Tab-separated table of C-alpha atoms in Angstrom:
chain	number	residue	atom	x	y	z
A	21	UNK	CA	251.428	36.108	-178.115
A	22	UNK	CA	253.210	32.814	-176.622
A	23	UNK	CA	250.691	30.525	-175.689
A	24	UNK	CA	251.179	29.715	-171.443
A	25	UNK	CA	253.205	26.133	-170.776
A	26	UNK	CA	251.428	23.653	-168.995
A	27	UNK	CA	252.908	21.537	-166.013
A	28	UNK	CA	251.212	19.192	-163.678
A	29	UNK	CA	252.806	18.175	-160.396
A	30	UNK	CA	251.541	15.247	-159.008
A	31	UNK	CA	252.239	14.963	-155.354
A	32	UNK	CA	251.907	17.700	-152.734
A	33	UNK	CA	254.671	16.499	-150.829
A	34	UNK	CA	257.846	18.272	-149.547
A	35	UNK	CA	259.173	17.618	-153.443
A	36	UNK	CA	256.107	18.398	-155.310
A	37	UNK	CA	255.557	21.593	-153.651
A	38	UNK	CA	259.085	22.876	-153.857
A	39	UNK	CA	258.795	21.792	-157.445
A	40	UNK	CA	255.361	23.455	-158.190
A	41	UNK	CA	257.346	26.585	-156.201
A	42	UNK	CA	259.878	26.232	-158.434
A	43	UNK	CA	258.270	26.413	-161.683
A	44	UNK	CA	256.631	29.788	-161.294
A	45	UNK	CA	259.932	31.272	-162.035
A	46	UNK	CA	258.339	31.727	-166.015
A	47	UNK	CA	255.663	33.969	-166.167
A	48	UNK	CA	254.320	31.667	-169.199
A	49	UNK	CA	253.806	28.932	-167.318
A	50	UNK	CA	250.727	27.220	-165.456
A	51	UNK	CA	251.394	24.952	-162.582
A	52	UNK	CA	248.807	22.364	-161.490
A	53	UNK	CA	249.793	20.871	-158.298
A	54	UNK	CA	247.164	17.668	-157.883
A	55	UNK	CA	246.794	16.100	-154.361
A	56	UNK	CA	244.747	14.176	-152.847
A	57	UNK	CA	244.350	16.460	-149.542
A	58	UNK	CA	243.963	20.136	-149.129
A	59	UNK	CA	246.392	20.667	-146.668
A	60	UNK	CA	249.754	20.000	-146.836
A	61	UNK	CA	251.465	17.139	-144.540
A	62	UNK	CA	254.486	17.924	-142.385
A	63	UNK	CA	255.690	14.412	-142.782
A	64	UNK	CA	258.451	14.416	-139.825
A	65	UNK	CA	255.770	15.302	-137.415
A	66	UNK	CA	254.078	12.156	-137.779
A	67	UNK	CA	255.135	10.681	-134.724
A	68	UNK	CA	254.403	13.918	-132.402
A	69	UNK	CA	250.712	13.482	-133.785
A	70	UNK	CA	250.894	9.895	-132.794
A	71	UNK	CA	252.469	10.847	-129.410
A	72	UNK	CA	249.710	13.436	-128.997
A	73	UNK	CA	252.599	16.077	-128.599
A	74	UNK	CA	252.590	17.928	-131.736
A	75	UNK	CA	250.369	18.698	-135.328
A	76	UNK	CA	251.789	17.899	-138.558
A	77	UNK	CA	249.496	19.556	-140.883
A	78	UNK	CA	250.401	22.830	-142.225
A	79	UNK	CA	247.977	24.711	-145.157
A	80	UNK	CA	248.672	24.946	-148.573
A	81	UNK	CA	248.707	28.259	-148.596
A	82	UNK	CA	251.635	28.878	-146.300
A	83	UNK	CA	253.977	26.998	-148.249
A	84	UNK	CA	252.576	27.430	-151.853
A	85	UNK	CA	252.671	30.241	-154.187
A	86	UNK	CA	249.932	32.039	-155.581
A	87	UNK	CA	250.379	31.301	-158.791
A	88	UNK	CA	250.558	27.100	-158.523
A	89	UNK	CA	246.515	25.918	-158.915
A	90	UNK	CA	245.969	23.384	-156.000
A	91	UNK	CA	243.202	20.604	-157.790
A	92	UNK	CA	242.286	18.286	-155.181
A	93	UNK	CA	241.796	15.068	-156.110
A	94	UNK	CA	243.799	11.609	-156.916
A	95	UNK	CA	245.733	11.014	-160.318
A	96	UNK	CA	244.705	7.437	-161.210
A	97	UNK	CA	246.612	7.056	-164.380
A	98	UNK	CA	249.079	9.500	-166.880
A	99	UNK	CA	248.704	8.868	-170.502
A	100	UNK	CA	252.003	9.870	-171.958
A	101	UNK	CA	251.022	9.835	-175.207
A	102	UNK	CA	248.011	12.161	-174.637
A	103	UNK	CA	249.845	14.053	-172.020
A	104	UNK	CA	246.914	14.315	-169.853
A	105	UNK	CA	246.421	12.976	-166.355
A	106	UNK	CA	242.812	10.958	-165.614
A	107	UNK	CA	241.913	11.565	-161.988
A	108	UNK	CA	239.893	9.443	-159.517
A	109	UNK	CA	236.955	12.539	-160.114
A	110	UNK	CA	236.871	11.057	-163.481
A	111	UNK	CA	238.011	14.382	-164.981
A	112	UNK	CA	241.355	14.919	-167.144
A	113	UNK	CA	244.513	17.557	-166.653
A	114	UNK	CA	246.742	18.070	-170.220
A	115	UNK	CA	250.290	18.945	-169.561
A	116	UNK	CA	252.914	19.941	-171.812
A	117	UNK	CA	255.482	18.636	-168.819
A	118	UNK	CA	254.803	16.401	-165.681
A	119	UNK	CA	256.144	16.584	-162.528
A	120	UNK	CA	256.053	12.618	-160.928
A	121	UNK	CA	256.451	12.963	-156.906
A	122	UNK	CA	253.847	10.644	-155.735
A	123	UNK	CA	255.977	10.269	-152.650
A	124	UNK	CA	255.771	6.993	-151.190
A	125	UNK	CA	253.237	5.081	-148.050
A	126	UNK	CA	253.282	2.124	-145.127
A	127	UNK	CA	254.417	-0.818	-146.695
A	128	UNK	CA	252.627	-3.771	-147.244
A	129	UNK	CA	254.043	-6.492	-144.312
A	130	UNK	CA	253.380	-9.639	-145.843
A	131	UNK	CA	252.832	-11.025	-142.289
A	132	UNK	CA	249.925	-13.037	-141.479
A	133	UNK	CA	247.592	-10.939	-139.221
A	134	UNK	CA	249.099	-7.454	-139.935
A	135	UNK	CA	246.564	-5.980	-142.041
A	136	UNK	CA	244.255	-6.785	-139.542
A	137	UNK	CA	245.341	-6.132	-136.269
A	138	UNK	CA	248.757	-3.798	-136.797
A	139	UNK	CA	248.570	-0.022	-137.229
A	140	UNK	CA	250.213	2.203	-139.797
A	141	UNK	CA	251.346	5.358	-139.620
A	142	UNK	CA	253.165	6.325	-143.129
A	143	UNK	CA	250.105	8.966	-143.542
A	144	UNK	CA	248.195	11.674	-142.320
A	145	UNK	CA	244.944	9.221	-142.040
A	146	UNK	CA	247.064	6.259	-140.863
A	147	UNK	CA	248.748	8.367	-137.994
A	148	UNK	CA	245.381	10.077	-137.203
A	149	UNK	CA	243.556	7.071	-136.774
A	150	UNK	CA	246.226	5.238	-134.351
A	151	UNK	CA	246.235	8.525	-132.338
A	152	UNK	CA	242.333	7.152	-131.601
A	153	UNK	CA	243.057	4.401	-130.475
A	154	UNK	CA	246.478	5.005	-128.019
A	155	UNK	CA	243.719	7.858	-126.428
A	156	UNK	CA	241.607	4.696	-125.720
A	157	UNK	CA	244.365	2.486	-124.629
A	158	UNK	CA	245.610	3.043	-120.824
A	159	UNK	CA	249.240	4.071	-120.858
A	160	UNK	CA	250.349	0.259	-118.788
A	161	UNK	CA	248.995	-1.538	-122.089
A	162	UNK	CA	252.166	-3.047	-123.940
A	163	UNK	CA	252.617	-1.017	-127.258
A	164	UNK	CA	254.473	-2.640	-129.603
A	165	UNK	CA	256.369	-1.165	-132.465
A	166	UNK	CA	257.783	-3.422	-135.175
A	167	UNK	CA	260.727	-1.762	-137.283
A	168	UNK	CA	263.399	-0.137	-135.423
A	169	UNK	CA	264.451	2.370	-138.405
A	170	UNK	CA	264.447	6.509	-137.583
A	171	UNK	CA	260.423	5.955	-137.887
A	172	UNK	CA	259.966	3.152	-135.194
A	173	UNK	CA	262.731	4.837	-132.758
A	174	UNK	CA	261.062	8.711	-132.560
A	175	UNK	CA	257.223	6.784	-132.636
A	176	UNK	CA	258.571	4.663	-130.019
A	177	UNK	CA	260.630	7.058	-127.982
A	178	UNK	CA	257.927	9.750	-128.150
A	179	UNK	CA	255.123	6.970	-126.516
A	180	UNK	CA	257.848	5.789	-124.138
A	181	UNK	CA	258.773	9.776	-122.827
A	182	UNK	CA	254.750	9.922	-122.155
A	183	UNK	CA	255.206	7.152	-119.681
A	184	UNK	CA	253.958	4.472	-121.763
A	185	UNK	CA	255.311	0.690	-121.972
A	186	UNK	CA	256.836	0.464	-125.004
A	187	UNK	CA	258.393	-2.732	-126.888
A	188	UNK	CA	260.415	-1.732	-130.483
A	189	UNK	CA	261.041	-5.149	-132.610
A	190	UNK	CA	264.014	-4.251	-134.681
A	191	UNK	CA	264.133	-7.380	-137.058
A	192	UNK	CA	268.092	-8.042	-136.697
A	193	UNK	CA	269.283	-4.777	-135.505
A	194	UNK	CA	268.825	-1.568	-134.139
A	195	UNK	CA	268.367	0.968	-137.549
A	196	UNK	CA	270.896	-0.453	-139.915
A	197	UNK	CA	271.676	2.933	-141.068
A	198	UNK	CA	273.761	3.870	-137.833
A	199	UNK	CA	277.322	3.741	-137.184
A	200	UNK	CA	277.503	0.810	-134.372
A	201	UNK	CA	279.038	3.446	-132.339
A	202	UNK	CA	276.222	5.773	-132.490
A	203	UNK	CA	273.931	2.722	-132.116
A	204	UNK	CA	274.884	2.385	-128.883
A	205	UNK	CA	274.138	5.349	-127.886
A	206	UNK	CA	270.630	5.610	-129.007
A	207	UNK	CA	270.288	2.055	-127.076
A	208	UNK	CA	271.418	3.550	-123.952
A	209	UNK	CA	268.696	6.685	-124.871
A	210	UNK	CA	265.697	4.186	-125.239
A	211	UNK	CA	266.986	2.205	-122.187
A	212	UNK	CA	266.659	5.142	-120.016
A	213	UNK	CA	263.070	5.977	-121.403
A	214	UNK	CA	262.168	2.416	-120.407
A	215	UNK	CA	262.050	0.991	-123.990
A	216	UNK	CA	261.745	-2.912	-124.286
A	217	UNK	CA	264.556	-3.548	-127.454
A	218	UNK	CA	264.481	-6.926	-129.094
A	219	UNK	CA	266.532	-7.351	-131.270
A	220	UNK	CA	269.623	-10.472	-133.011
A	221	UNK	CA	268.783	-13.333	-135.274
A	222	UNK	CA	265.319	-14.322	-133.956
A	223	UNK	CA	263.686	-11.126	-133.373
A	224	UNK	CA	261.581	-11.150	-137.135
A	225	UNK	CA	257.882	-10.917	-136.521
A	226	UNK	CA	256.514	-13.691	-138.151
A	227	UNK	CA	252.381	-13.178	-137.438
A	228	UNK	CA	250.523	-10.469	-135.396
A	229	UNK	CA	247.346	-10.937	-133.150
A	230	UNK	CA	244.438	-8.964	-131.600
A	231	UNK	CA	246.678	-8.858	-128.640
A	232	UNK	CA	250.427	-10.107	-129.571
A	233	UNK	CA	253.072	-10.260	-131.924
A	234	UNK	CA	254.944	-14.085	-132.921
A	235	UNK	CA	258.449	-13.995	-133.236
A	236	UNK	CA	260.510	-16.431	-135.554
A	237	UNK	CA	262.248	-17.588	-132.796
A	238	UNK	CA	258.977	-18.573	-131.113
A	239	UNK	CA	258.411	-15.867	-128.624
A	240	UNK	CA	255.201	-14.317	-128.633
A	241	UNK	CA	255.196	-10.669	-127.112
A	242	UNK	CA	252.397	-9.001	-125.383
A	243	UNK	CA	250.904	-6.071	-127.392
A	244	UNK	CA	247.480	-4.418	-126.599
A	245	UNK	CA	248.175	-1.666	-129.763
A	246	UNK	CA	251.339	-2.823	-132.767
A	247	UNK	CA	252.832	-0.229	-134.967
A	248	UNK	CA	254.296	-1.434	-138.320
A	249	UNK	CA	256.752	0.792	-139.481
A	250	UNK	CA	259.143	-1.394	-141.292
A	251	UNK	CA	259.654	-0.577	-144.319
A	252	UNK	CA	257.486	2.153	-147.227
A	253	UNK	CA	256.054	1.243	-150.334
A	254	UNK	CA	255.739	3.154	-153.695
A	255	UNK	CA	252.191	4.010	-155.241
A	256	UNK	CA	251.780	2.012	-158.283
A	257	UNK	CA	250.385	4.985	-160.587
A	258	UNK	CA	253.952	4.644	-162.750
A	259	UNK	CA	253.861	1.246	-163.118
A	260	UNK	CA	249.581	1.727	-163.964
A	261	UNK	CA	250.545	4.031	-166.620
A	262	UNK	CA	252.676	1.777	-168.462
A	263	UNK	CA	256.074	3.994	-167.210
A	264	UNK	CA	258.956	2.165	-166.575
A	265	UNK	CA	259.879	1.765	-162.675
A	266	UNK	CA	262.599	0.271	-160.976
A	267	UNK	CA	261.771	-3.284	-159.087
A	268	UNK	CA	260.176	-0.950	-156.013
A	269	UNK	CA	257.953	0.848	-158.216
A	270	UNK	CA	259.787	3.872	-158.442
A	271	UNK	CA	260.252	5.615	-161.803
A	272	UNK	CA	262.888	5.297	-163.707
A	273	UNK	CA	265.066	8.071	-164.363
A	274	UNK	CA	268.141	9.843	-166.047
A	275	UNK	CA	270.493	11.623	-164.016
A	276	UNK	CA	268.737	14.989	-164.887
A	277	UNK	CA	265.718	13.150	-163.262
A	278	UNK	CA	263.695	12.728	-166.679
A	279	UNK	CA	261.766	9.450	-167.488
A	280	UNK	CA	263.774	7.103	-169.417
A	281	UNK	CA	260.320	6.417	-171.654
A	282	UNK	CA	259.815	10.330	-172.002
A	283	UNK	CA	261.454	13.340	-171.935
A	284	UNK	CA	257.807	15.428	-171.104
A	285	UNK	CA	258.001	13.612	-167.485
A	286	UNK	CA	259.946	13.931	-164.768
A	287	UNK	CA	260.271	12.667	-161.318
A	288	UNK	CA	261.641	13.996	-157.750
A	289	UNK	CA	261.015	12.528	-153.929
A	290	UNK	CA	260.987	8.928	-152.747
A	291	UNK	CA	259.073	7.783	-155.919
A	292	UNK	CA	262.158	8.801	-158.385
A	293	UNK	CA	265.145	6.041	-159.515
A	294	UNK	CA	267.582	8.267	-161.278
A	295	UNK	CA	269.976	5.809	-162.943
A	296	UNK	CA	268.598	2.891	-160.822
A	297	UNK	CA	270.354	4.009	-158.170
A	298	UNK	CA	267.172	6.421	-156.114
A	299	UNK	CA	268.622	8.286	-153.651
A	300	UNK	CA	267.525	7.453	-149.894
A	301	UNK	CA	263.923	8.159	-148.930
A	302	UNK	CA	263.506	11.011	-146.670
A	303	UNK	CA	262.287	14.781	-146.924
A	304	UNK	CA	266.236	15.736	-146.503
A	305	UNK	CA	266.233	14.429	-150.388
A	306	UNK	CA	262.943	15.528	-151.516
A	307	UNK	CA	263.369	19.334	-151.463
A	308	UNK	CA	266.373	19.215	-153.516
A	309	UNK	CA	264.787	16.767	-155.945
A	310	UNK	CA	261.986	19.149	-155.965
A	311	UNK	CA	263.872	21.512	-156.882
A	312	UNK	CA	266.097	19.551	-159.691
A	313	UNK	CA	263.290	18.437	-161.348
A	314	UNK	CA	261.506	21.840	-161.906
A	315	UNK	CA	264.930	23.116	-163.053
A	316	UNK	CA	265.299	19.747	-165.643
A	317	UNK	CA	261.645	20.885	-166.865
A	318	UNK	CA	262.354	24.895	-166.993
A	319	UNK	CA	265.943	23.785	-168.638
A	320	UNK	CA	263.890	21.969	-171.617
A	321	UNK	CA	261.438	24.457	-172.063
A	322	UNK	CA	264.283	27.130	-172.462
A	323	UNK	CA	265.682	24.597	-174.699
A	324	UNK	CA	268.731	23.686	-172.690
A	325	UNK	CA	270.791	20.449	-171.580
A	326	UNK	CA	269.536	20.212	-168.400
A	327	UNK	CA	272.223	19.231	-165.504
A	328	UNK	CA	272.334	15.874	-163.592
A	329	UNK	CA	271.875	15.653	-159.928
A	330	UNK	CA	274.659	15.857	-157.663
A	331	UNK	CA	272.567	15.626	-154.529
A	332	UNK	CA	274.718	14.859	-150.982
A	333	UNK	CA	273.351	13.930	-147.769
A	334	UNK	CA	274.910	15.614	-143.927
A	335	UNK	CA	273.659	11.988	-142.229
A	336	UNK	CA	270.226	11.339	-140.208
A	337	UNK	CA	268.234	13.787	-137.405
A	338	UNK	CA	266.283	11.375	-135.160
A	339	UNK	CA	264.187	12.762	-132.183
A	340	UNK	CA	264.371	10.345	-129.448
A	341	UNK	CA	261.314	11.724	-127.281
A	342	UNK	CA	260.338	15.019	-125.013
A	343	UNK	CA	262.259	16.915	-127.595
A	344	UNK	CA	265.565	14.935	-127.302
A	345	UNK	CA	267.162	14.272	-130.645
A	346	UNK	CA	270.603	12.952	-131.835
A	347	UNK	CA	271.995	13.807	-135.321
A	348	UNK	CA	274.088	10.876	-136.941
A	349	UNK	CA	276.576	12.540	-139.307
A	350	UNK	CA	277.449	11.019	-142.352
A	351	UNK	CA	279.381	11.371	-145.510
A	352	UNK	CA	278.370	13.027	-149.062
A	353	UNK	CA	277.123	9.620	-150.354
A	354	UNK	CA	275.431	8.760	-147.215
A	355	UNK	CA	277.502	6.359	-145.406
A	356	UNK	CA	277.558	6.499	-141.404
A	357	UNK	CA	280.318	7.607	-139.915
A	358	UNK	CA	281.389	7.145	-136.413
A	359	UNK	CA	280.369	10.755	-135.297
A	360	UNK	CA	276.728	12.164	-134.048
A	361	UNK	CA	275.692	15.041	-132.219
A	362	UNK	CA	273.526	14.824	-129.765
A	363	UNK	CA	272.167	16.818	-126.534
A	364	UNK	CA	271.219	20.275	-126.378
A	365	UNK	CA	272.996	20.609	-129.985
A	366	UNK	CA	271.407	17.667	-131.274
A	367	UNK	CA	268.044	19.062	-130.074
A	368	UNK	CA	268.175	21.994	-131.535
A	369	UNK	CA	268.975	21.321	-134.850
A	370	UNK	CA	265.655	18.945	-134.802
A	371	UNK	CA	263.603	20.994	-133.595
A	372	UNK	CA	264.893	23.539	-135.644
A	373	UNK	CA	264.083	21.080	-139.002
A	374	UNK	CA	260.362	21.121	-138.447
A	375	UNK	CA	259.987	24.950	-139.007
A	376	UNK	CA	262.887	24.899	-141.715
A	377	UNK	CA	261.888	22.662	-143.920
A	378	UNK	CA	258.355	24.428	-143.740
A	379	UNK	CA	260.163	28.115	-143.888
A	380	UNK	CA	262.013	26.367	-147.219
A	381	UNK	CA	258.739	25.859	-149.188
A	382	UNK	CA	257.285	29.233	-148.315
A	383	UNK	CA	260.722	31.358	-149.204
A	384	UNK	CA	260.450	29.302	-152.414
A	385	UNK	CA	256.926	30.152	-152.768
A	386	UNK	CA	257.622	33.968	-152.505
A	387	UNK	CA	261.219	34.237	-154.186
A	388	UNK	CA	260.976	31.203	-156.805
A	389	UNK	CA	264.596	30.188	-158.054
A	390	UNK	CA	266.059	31.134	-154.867
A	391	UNK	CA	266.687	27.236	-152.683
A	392	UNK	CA	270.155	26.031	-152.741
A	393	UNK	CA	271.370	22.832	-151.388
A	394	UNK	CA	275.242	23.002	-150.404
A	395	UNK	CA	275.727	19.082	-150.084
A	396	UNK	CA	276.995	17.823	-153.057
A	397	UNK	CA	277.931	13.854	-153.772
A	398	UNK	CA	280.627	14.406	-156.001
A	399	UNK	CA	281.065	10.300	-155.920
A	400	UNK	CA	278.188	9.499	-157.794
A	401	UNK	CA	279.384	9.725	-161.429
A	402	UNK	CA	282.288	7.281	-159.847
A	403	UNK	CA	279.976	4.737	-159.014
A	404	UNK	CA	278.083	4.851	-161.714
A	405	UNK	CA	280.917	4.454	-163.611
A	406	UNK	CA	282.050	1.643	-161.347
A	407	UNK	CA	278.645	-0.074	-161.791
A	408	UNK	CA	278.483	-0.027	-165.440
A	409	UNK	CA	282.127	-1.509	-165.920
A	410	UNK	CA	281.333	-4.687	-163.948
């Protein structure tokens, strides 16, 4: 009789349950899917919990299979060389293959004050917690949000559509990642919800207070309740274990999304670096990582090459408050183009995101194998290429 395989996830995100999903396609082997929650986190709904407008916590069992062991509890370090896992209960996992999809969390500001008086909102805990306080904090208090990315615009737009006084602190510009066409539209969007924007040169927050935030060019803005939500940071488990990780912490990665230190571990989500080149964070990434990474591991079990990634992005869906969204379209390798879709459209195919992405882990769940991803970066051997020839 063939003795079962083991595989560990580590990371109940959207990549390490479509990965854990994934892997039940053998009947020989045994997926452990460690987290340190037990209930799954609808990550885009983040700001709608903030906002007081929507939930983003979904159960396990809706979007995992039956076969995929949920352990609760927090990996604190992966010996390779064992192949076991040491968790925070002080209790072990062996694997014969590892899935790495820690995801990633708030990063740290580096601004004096922050830690103590700014709020943020990368988790479920962190989200849940500021919800506390805005229900304490009458809707004329100034709250300020510092990091004008797709994060800091739908937190922002979602307290601003609820009638509160919002001010977003973009750094330098309004989210980098838009097409300065499409930027000014979603200007002229948080204009007409009353958002404060400061933005150009001097608009870096340089400290934070019980009651402002200190700008470099000397202003110093009123803020009863600040959101940080520049930036996201990586869990250091890889870098713990000894694993090699790009300068972000991120693992590093082949194109078939297997450590470069081992080929028993492999990595999907915002926590992988395949070729030092990680592809941009966001849960329109992870499920097709996910799903890569379980096929790299089923492809070495079956003792096969397994393929590289070829992953493509469609551009960026931001909701821009009271269920108004605008989608900025973009090409295969993720550069902005000139072109979004916004209104009723653009509203619809948000709000249609938050049940599909959910409706994705579940079908994969019930019909492993079956997730397909039709964007494709066919570029990305290119500039690979193009990197390693200069």
């Amino acid at each position: 009789m063939t003795e079962n395989i083991s595989v560990v996830v580590v990371g109940g995100g959207y990549a390490g349950v479509m990965a854990a999903n994934r892997l039940t396609q053998r009947d020989d082997v045994t997926v452990t899917l460690i987290n340190p929650r037990p209930d799954f986190v609808h990550r885009i709904r983040l700001h709608q919990l903030v906002g007081g407008t929507g939930d983003a916590v979904v159960g396990y069992r809706d979007v995992l299979a039956d076969r995929v062991r949920l352990m609760v509890d927090t990996a604190s370090r992966i010996d390779a060389a064992e192949r076991t896992v040491l968790l925070a209960s002080g209790g072990t996992v062996g694997y014969d293959y590892l899935v790495y999809a820690v995801g990633s969390g708030s990063a740290d500001p580096g601004v004096p004050g922050a830690a103590e008086y700014a709020h943020n909102m990368a988790s479920l805990e962190e989200a849940q917690r500021l919800r506390a306080v805005l229900e304490t904090t009458p809707t004329t208090d100034v709250v300020t949000v510092v990091g004008a990315g797709a994060t800091g615009i739908e937190v922002a737009t979602e307290l601003a559509a609820e009638a509160r006084a919002v001010t977003l602190v973009c750094g330098r510009v309004l989210h980098p990642y838009l097409h300065p066409r499409v930027r000014r539209r979603f200007a002229k969007r948080l204009a007409k919800l009353g958002v404060t924007v400061i933005d150009g040169p001097g608009a870096k927050v340089t400290a934070v207070s019980r009651d402002a935030v200190l700008l470099a060019d000397g202003r110093e803005l009123p803020s009863t309740v600040t959101i940080w939500t520049a930036g996201f940071s990586i869990p250091d488990l890889a870098a713990r274990s000894g694993l090699t990780t790009d300068v972000a912490g991120r693992l590093l990665t082949d194109e078939t999304l297997t450590s470069i230190d081992h080929d028993h571990i492999v990595a999907a989500g915002d926590s992988a670096a395949p070729s030092n080149l990680p592809l941009r964070m966001s849960c329109q990434a992870a499920n097709p990582l996910g799903a890569h990474a379980a096929d790299t591991v089923l492809a070495r079990i079956a003792g096969r090459q397994p393929a590289t990634i070829a992953i493509g992005f469609f551009g960026q869906c931001v909701s821009l408050g009271h269920g108004a969204a605008t989608v900025q379209i973009a090409s295969r390798n993720d550069l902005a183009k000139g072109f979004a879709i916004g209104g009723f459209l653009g509203a619809k195919i948000k709000s249609g995101s938050f049940p599909g992405l959910v409706e994705h882990l579940a079908h994969e769940a019930h019909k492993p194998g079956s997730y397909t991803w039709k964007f494709r970066d066919d570029t990305r051997r290119q500039r690979l290429q193009a990197r390693a020839a200069r």
